[in-house]
mmCIF file of C-alpha atoms and ligand atoms in Angstrom:
data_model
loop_
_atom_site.group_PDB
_atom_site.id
_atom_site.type_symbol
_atom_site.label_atom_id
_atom_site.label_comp_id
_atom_site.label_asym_id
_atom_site.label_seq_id
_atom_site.Cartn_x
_atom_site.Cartn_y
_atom_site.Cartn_z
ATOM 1 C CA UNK V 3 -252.890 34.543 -92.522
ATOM 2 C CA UNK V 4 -249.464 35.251 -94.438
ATOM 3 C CA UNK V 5 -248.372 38.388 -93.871
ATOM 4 C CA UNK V 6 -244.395 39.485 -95.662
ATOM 5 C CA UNK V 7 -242.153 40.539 -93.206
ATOM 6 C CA UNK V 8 -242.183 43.886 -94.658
ATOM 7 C CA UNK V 9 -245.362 44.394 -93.748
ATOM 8 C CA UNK V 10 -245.225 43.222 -90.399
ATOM 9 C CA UNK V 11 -242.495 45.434 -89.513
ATOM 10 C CA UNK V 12 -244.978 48.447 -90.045
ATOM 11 C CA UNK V 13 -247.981 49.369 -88.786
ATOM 12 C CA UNK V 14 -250.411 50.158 -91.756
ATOM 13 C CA UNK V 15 -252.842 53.000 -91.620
ATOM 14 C CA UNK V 16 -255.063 53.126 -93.854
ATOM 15 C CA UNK V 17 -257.843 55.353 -93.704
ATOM 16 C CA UNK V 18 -259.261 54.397 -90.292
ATOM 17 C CA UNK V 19 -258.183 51.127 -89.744
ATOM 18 C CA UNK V 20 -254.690 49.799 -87.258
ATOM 19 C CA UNK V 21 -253.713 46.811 -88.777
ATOM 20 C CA UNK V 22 -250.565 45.233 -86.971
ATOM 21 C CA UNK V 23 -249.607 42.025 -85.272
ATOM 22 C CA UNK V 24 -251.106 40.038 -83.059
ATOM 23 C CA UNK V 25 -249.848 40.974 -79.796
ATOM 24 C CA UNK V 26 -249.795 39.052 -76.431
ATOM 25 C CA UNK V 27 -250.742 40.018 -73.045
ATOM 26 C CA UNK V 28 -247.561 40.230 -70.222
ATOM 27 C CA UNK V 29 -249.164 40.187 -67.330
ATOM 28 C CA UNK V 30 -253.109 38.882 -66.731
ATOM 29 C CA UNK V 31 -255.433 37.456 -63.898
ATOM 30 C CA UNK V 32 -257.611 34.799 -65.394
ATOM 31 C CA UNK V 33 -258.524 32.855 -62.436
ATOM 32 C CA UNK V 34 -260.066 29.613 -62.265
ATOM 33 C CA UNK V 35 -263.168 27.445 -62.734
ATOM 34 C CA UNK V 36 -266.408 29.424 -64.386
ATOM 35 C CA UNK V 37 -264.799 32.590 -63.757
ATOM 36 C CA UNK V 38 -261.881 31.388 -65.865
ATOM 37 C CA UNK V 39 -264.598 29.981 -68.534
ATOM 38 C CA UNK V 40 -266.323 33.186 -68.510
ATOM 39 C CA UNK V 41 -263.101 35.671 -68.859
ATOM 40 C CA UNK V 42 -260.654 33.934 -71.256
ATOM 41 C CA UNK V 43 -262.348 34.337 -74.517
ATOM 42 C CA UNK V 44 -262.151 37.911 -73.847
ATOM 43 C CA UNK V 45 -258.273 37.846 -74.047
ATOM 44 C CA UNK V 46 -258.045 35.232 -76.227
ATOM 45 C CA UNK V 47 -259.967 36.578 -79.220
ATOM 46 C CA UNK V 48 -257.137 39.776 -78.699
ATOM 47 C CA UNK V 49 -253.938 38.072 -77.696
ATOM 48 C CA UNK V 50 -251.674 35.005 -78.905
ATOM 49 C CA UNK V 51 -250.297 34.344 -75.922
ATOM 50 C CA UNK V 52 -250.269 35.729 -72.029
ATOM 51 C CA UNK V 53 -248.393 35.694 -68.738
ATOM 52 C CA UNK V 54 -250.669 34.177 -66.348
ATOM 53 C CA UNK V 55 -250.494 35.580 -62.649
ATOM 54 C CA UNK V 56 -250.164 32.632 -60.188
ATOM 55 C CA UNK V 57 -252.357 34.714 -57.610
ATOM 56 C CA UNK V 58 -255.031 32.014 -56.953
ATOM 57 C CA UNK V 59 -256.581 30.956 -53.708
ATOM 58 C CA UNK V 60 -253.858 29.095 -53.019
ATOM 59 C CA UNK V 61 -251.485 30.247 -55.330
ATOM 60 C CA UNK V 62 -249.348 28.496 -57.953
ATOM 61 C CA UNK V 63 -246.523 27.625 -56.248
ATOM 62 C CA UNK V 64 -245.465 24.489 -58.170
ATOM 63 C CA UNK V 65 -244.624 23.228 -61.460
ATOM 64 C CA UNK V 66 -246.953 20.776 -61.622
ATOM 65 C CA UNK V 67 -249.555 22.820 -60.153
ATOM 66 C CA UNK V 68 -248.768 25.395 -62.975
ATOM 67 C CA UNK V 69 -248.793 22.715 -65.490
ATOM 68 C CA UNK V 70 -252.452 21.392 -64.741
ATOM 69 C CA UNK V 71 -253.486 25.149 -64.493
ATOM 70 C CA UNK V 72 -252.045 25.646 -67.711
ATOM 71 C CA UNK V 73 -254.246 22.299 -68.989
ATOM 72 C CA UNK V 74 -257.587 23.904 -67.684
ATOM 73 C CA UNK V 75 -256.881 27.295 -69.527
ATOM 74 C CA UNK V 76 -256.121 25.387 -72.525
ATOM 75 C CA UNK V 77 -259.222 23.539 -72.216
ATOM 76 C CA UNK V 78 -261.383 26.322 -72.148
ATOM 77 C CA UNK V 79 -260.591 28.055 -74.707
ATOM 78 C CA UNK V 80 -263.196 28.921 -77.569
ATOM 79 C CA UNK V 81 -262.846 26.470 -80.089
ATOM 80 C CA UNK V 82 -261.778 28.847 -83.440
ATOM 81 C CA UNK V 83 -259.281 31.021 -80.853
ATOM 82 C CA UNK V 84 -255.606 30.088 -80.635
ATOM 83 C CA UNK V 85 -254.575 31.065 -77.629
ATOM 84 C CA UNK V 86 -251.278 30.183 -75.474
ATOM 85 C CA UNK V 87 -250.685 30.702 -71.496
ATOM 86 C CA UNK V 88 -247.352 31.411 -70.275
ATOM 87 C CA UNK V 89 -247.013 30.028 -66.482
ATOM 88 C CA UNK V 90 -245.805 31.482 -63.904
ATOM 89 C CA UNK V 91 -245.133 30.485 -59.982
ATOM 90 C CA UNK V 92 -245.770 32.935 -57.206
ATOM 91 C CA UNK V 93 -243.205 34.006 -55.026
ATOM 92 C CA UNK V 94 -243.295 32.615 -51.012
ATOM 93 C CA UNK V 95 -240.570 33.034 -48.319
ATOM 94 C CA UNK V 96 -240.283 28.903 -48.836
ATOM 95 C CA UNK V 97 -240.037 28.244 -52.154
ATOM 96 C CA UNK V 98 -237.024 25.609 -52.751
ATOM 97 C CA UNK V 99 -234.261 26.743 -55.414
ATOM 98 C CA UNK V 100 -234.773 22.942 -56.781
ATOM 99 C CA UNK V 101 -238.858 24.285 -57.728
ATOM 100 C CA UNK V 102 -237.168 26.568 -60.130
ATOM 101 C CA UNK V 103 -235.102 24.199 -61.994
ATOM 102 C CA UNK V 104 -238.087 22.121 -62.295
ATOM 103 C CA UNK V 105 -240.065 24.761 -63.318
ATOM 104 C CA UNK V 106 -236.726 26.070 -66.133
ATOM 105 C CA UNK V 107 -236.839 22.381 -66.975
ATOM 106 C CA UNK V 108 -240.496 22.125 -67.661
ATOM 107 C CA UNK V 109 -240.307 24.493 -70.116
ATOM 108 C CA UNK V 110 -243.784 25.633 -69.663
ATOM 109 C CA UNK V 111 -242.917 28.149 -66.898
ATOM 110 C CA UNK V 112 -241.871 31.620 -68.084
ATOM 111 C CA UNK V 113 -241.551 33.567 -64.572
ATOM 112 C CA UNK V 114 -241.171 33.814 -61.066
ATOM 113 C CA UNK V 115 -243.599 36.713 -59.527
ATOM 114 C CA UNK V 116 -243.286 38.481 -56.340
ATOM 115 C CA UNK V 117 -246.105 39.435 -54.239
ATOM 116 C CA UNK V 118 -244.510 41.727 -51.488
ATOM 117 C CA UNK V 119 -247.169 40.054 -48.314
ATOM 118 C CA UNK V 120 -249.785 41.982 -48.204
ATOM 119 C CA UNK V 121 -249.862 43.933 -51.586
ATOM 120 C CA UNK V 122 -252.660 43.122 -53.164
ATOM 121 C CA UNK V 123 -255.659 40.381 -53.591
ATOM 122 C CA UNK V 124 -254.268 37.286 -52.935
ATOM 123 C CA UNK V 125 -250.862 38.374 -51.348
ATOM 124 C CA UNK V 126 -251.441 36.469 -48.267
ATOM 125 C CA UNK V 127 -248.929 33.964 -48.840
ATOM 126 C CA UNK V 128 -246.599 36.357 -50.398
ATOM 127 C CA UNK V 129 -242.674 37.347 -49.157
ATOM 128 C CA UNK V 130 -241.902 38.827 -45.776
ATOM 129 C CA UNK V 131 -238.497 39.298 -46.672
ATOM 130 C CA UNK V 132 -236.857 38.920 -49.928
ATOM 131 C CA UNK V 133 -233.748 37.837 -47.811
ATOM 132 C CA UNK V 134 -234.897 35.024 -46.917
ATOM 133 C CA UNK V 135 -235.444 34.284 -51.039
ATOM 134 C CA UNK V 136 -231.920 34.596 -51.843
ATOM 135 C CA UNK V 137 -230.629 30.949 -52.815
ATOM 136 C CA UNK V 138 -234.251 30.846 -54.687
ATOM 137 C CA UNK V 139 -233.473 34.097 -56.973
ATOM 138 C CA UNK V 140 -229.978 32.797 -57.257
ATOM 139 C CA UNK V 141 -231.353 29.995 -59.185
ATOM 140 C CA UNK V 142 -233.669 32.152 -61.091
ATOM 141 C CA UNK V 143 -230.089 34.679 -62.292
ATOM 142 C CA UNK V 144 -228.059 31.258 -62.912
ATOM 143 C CA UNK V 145 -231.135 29.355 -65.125
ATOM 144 C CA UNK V 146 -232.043 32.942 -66.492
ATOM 145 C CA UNK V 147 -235.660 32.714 -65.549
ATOM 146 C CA UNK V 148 -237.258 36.415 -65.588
ATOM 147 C CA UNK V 149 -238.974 37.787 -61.803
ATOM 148 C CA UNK V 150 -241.457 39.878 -62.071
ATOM 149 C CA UNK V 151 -242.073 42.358 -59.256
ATOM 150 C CA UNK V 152 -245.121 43.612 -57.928
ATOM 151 C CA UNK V 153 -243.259 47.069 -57.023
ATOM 152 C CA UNK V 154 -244.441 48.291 -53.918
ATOM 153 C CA UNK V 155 -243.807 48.513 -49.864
ATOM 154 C CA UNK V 156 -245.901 46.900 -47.975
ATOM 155 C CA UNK V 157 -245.295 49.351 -44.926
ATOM 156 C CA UNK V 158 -248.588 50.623 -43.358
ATOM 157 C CA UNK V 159 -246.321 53.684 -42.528
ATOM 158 C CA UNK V 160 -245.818 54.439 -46.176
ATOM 159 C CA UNK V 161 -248.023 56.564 -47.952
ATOM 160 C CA UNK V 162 -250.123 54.466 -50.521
ATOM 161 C CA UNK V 163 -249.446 57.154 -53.350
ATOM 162 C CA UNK V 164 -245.194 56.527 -52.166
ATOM 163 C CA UNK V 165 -245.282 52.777 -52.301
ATOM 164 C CA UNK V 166 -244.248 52.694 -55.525
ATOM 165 C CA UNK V 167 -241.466 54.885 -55.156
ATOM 166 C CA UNK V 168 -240.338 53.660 -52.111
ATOM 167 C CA UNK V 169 -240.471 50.291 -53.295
ATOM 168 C CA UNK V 170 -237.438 51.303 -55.655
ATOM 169 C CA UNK V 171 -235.004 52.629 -53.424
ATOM 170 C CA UNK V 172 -235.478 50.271 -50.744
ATOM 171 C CA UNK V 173 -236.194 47.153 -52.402
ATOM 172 C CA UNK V 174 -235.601 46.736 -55.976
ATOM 173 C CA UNK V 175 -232.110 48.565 -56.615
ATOM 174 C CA UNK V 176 -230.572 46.577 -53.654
ATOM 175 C CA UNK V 177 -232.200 43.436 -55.201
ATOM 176 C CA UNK V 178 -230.163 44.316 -58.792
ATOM 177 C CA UNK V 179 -227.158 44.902 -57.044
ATOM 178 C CA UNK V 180 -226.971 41.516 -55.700
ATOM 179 C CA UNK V 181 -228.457 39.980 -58.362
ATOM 180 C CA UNK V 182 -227.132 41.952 -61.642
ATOM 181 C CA UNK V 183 -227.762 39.498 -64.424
ATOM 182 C CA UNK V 184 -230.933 38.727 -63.257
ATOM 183 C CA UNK V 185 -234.204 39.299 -65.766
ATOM 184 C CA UNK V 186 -236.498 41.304 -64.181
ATOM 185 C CA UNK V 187 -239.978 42.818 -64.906
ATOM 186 C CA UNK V 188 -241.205 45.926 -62.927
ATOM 187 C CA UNK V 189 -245.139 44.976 -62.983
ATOM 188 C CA UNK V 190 -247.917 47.530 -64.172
ATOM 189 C CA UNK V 191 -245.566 50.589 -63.260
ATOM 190 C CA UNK V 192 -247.221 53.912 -62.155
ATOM 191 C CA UNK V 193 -244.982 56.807 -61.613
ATOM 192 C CA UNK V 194 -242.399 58.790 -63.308
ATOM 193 C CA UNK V 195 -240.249 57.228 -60.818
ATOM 194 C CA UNK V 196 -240.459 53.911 -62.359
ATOM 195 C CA UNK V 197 -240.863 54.917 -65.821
ATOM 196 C CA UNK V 198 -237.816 57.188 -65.157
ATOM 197 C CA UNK V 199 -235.638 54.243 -62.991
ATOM 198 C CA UNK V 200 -236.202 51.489 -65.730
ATOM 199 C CA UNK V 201 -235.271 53.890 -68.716
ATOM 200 C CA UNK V 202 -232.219 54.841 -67.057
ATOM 201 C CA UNK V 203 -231.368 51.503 -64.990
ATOM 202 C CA UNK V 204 -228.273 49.107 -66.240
ATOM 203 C CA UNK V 205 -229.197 45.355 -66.943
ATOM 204 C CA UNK V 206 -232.164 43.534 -68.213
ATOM 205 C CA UNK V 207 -234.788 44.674 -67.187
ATOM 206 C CA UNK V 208 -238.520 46.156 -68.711
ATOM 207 C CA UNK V 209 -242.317 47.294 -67.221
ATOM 208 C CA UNK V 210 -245.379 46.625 -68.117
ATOM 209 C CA UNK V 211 -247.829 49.491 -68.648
ATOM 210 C CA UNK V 212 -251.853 49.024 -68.455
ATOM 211 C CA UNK V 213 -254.593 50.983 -70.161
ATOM 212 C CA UNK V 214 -256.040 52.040 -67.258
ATOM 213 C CA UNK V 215 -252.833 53.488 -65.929
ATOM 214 C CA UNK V 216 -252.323 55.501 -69.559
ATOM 215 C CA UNK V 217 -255.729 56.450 -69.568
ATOM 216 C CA UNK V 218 -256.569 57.688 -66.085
ATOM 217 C CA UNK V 219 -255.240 59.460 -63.404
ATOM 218 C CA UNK V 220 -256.641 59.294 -59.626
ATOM 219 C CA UNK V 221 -258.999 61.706 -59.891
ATOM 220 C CA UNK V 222 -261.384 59.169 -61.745
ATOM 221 C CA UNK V 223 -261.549 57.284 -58.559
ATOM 222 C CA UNK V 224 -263.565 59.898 -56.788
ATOM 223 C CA UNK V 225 -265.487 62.000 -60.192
ATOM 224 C CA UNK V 226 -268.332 62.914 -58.117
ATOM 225 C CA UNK V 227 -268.145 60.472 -55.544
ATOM 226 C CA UNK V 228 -266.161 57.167 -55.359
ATOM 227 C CA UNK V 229 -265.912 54.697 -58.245
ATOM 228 C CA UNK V 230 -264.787 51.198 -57.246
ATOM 229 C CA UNK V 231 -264.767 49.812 -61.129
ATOM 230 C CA UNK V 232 -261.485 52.749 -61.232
ATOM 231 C CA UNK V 233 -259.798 51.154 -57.900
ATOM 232 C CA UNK V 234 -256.718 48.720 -58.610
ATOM 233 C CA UNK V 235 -253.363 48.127 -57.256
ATOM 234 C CA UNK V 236 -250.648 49.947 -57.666
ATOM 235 C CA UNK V 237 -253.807 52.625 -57.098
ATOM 236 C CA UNK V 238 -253.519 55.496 -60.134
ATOM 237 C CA UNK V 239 -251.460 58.697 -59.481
ATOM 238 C CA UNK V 240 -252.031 62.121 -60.404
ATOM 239 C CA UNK V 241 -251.588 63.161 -63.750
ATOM 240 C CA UNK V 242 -247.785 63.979 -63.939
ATOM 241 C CA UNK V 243 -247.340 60.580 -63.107
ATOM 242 C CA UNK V 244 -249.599 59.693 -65.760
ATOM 243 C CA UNK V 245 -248.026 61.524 -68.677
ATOM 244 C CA UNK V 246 -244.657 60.745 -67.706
ATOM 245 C CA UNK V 247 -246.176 56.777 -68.736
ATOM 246 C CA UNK V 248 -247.355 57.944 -71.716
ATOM 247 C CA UNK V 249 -244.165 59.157 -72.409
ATOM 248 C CA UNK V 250 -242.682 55.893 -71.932
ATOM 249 C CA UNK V 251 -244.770 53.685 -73.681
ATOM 250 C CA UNK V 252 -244.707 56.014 -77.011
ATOM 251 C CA UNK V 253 -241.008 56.622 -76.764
ATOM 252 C CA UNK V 254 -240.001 53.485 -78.769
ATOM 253 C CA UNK V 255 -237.661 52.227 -75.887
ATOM 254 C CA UNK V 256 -237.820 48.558 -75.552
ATOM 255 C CA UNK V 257 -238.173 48.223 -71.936
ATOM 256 C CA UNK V 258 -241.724 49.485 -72.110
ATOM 257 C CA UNK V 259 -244.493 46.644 -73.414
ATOM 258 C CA UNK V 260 -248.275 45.286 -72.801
ATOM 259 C CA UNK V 261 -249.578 44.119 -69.369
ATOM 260 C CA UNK V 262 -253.144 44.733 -69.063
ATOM 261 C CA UNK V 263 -253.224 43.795 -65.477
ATOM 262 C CA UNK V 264 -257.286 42.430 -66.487
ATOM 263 C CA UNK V 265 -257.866 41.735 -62.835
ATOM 264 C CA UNK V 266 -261.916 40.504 -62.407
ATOM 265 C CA UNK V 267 -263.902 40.651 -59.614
ATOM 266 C CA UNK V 268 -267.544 39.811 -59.214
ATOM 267 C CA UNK V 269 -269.915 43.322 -59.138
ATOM 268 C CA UNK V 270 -270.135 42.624 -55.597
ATOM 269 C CA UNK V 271 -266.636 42.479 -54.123
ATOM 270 C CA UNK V 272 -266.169 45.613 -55.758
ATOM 271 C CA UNK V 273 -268.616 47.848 -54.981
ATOM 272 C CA UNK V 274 -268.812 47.153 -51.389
ATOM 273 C CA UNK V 275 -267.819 48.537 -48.024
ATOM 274 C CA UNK V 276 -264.228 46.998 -48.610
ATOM 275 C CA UNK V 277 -263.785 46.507 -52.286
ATOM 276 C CA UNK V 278 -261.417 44.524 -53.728
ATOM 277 C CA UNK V 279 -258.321 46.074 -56.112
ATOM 278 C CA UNK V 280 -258.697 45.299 -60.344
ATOM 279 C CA UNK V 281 -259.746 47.212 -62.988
ATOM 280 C CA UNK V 282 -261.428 44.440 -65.908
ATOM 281 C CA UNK V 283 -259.716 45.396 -68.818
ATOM 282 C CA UNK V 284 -259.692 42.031 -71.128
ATOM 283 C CA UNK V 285 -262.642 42.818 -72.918
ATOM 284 C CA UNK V 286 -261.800 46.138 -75.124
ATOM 285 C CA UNK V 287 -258.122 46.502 -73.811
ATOM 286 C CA UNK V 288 -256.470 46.841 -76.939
ATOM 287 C CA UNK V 289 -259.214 49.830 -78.036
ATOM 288 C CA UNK V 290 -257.912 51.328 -74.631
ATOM 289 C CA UNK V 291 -254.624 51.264 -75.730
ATOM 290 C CA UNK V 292 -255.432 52.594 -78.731
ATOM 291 C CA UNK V 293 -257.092 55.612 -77.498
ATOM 292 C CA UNK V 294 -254.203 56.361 -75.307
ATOM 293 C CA UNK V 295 -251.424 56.120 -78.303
ATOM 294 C CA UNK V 296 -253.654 58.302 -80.243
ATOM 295 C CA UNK V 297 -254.375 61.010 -78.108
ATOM 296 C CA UNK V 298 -250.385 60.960 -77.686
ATOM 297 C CA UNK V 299 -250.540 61.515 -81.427
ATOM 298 C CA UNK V 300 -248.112 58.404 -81.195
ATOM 299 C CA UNK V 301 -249.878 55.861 -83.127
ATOM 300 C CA UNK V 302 -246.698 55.254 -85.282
ATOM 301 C CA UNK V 303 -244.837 53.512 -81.512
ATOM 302 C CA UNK V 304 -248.216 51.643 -80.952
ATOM 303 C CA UNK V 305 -247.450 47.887 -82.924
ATOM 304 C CA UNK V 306 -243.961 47.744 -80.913
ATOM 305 C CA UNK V 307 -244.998 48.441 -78.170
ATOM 306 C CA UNK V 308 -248.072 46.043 -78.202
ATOM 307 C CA UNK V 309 -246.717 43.869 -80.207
ATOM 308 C CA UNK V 310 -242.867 43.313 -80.525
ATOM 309 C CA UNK V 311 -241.139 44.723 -77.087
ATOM 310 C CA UNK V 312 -242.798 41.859 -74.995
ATOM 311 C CA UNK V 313 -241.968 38.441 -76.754
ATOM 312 C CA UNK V 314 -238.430 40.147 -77.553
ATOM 313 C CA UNK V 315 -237.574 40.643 -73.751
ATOM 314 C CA UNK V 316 -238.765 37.280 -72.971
ATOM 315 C CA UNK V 317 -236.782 36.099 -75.713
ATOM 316 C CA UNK V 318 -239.782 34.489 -77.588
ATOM 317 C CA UNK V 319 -240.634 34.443 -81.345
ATOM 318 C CA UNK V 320 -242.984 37.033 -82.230
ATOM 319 C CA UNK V 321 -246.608 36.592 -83.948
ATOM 320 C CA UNK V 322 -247.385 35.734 -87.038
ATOM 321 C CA UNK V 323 -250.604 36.632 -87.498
ATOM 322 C CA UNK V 324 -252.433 40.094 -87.519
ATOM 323 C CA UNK V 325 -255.084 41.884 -85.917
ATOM 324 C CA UNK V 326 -257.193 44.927 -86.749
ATOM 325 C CA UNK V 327 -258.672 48.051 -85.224
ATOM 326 C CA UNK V 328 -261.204 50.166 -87.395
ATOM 327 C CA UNK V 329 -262.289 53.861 -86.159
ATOM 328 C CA UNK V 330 -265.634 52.816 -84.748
ATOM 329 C CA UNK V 331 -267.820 53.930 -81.753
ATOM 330 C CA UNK V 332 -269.228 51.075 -79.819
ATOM 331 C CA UNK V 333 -270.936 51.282 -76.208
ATOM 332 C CA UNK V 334 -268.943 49.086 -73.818
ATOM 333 C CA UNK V 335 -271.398 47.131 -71.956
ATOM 334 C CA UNK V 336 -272.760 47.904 -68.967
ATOM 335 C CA UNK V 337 -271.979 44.292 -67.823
ATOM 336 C CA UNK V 338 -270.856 41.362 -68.355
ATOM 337 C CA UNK V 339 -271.728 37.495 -66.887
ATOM 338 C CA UNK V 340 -269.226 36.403 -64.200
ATOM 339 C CA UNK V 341 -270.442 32.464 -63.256
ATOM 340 C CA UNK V 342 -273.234 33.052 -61.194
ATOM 341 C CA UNK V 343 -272.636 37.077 -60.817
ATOM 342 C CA UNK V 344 -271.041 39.889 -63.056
ATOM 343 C CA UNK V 345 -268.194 41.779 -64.072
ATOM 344 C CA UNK V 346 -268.291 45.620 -64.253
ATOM 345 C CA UNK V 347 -266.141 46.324 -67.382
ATOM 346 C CA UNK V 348 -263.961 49.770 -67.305
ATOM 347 C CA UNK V 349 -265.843 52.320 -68.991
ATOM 348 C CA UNK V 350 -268.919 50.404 -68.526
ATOM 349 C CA UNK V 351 -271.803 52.048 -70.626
ATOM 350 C CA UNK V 352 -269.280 54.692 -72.595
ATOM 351 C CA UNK V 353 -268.192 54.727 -75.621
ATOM 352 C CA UNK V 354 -265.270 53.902 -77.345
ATOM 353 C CA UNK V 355 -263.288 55.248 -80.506
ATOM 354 C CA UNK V 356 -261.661 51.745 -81.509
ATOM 355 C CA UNK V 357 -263.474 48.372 -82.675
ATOM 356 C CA UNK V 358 -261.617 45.566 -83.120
ATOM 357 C CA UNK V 359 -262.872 43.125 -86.289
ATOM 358 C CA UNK V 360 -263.340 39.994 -85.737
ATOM 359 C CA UNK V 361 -262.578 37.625 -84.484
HETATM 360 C C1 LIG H 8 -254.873 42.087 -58.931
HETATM 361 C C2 LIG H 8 -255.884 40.979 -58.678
HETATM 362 O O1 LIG H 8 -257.065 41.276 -58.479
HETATM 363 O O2 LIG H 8 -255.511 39.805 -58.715
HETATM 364 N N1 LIG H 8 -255.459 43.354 -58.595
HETATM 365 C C3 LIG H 8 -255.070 44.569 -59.046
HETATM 366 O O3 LIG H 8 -255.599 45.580 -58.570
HETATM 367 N N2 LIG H 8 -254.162 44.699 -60.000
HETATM 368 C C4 LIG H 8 -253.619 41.821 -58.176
HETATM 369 C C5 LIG H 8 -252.451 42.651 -58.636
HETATM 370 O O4 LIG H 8 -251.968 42.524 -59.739
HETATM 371 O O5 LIG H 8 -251.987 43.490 -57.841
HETATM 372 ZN ZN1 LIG H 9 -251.729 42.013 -61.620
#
């Protein structure tokens, strides 16, 4: 579709429709295999393009290994979809400075992540020390490829609701002090602190926001008893925390863009005795957002920050093409199929306020 510049440049409503362009996804779990199969033509019927998390059992730790990854998501998706993954490699305590410039040279990597050991699913093989990663971020400052941080302490001593915060003063303003031109991404951030830190920090860096994190605070976790399908990681905070997100992501500031953080698990790892963090978002997450800009009465921020912040931080052209919302309510299933199990959707069985139109 040809759309002027003009009109590109501002969101349209008319009547009860959000028509603005197409916007891309910073920071997504597809995994692999059928579960890849079944999950991708959720996101890519609503996004150009995403950052692909390198959390897979084992992880992506190699440019080549990213590149064949890459091959099998292109592969699967829907034929009628244009959809493009944006690599990344996944953080370990041995990964050689020479992997990066492979990975810069490739041109089909877009970031480094960190997984602090022990974070979240598939952390296993994540840092013990970011010390011990210094030659390898070096690299990353000098070739001016972006790391995105999974922002929290790992420290059983820490209060889950503090490792956020803690995570800040302990790890990530040293890290910018000794590495100040270096790109970085503060991952699916939950607090005021962060929201508050990355407004006011010096240097390049932004934060992703998810819908679940603008939509909820922690109380939905236990509304009448506990609710796995609300459980992810960073975990939700209480409601000052939540607002003070809002605020960011309708203020306009650049730092602030998309990252669903779609994270699926089959029904069973999650509600179980030990359930597994990730909130399945890919399906309707762009209704979610939608919600949450427009009970913020702050649907005139909503197309930059879905749709222009993110590809302008990672210095990448932005979409052509457009998508649109109308004002329509629309059950979200109660499930959906997962290979040989399924995934429970957020909001399973509610209803929504926002329908996208085809495709
Ligand atoms: C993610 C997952 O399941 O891979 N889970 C989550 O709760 N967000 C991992 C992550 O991003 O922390
Ligand atoms: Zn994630």
């Amino acid at each position: 579709m040809l759309v002027s510049r003009s009109y590109l440049m501002s969101m349209q409503t008319i009547t009860s429709t959000l028509t603005f362009a197409r916007p891309d996804d910073w920071h997504l779990h597809l995994r692999d295999g059928a579960d890849m199969a079944a999950v991708l033509p959720h996101t890519a019927r609503q996004f150009a393009r995403a950052i692909v998390m390198p959390n897979l059992k084992p992880p992506i730790t190699t440019t080549e290994q990213a590149q064949a990854y890459a091959q099998r998501i292109r592969a699967a998706v829907p034929a009628g979809l244009d959809f493009t993954p944006l690599m990344t490699l996944y953080l370990t305590d041995n990964l050689p400075p020479e992997e990066i410039r492979r990975a810069k040279d490739s041109g089909g990597v877009y970031a480094v992540k960190l997984y602090p050991a022990g974070a979240t699913t598939n952390s296993d093989f994540g840092v013990t020390d970011l010390r011990r990663c210094y030659k390898t971020l070096e690299m990353m400052q000098t070739l001016d490829l972006p790391f995105l941080v999974h922002g929290e302490v790992t420290d059983s001593a820490v209060d889950i609701f503090d490792r956020e915060a803690v995570f800040i003063e302990k790890v990530l303003i040293p890290l910018r002090a000794d590495f100040p031109a270096l790109r970085v991404v503060f991952e699916h951030i939950t607090t005021k602190h962060a929201a508050d830190y990355v407004r006011e920090a010096e240097g390049r860096i932004g934060a992703t926001i998810t819908p679940h994190h603008l939509l909820y605070n922690r109380n939905a976790i236990f509304t009448g008893g506990i609710r796995p399908h609300y459980y992810c990681l960073p975990v939700l905070k209480r409601e000052s925390h939540r607002q003070a997100l809002i605020a960011a992501a309708t203020s306009g500031n650049p730092r602030f863009f998309l990252g669903t953080d779609s994270a699926p698990h089959a029904r069973g790892a999650k509600e179980a005795a030990c359930g597994c963090a990730g909130c399945y978002v890919a399906l309707h997450a762009l209704e979610l957002y939608a919600e949450a800009f427009e009970a913020a009465n702050a649907l005139d921020k909503f197309e930059a920050f879905t749709s222009f912040h993110g590809p302008d931080f990672y210095g990448l052209p932005r979409n052509t093409g457009t998508v649109t919302l109308r004002r329509e309510d629309w059950q979200v299933p109660a499930q959906l199929e997962f290979g040989d199990s399924q995934i429970v959707p957020l909001r399973a069985g509610e209803t929504l306020r926002w329908k996208m139109i085809a495709p």
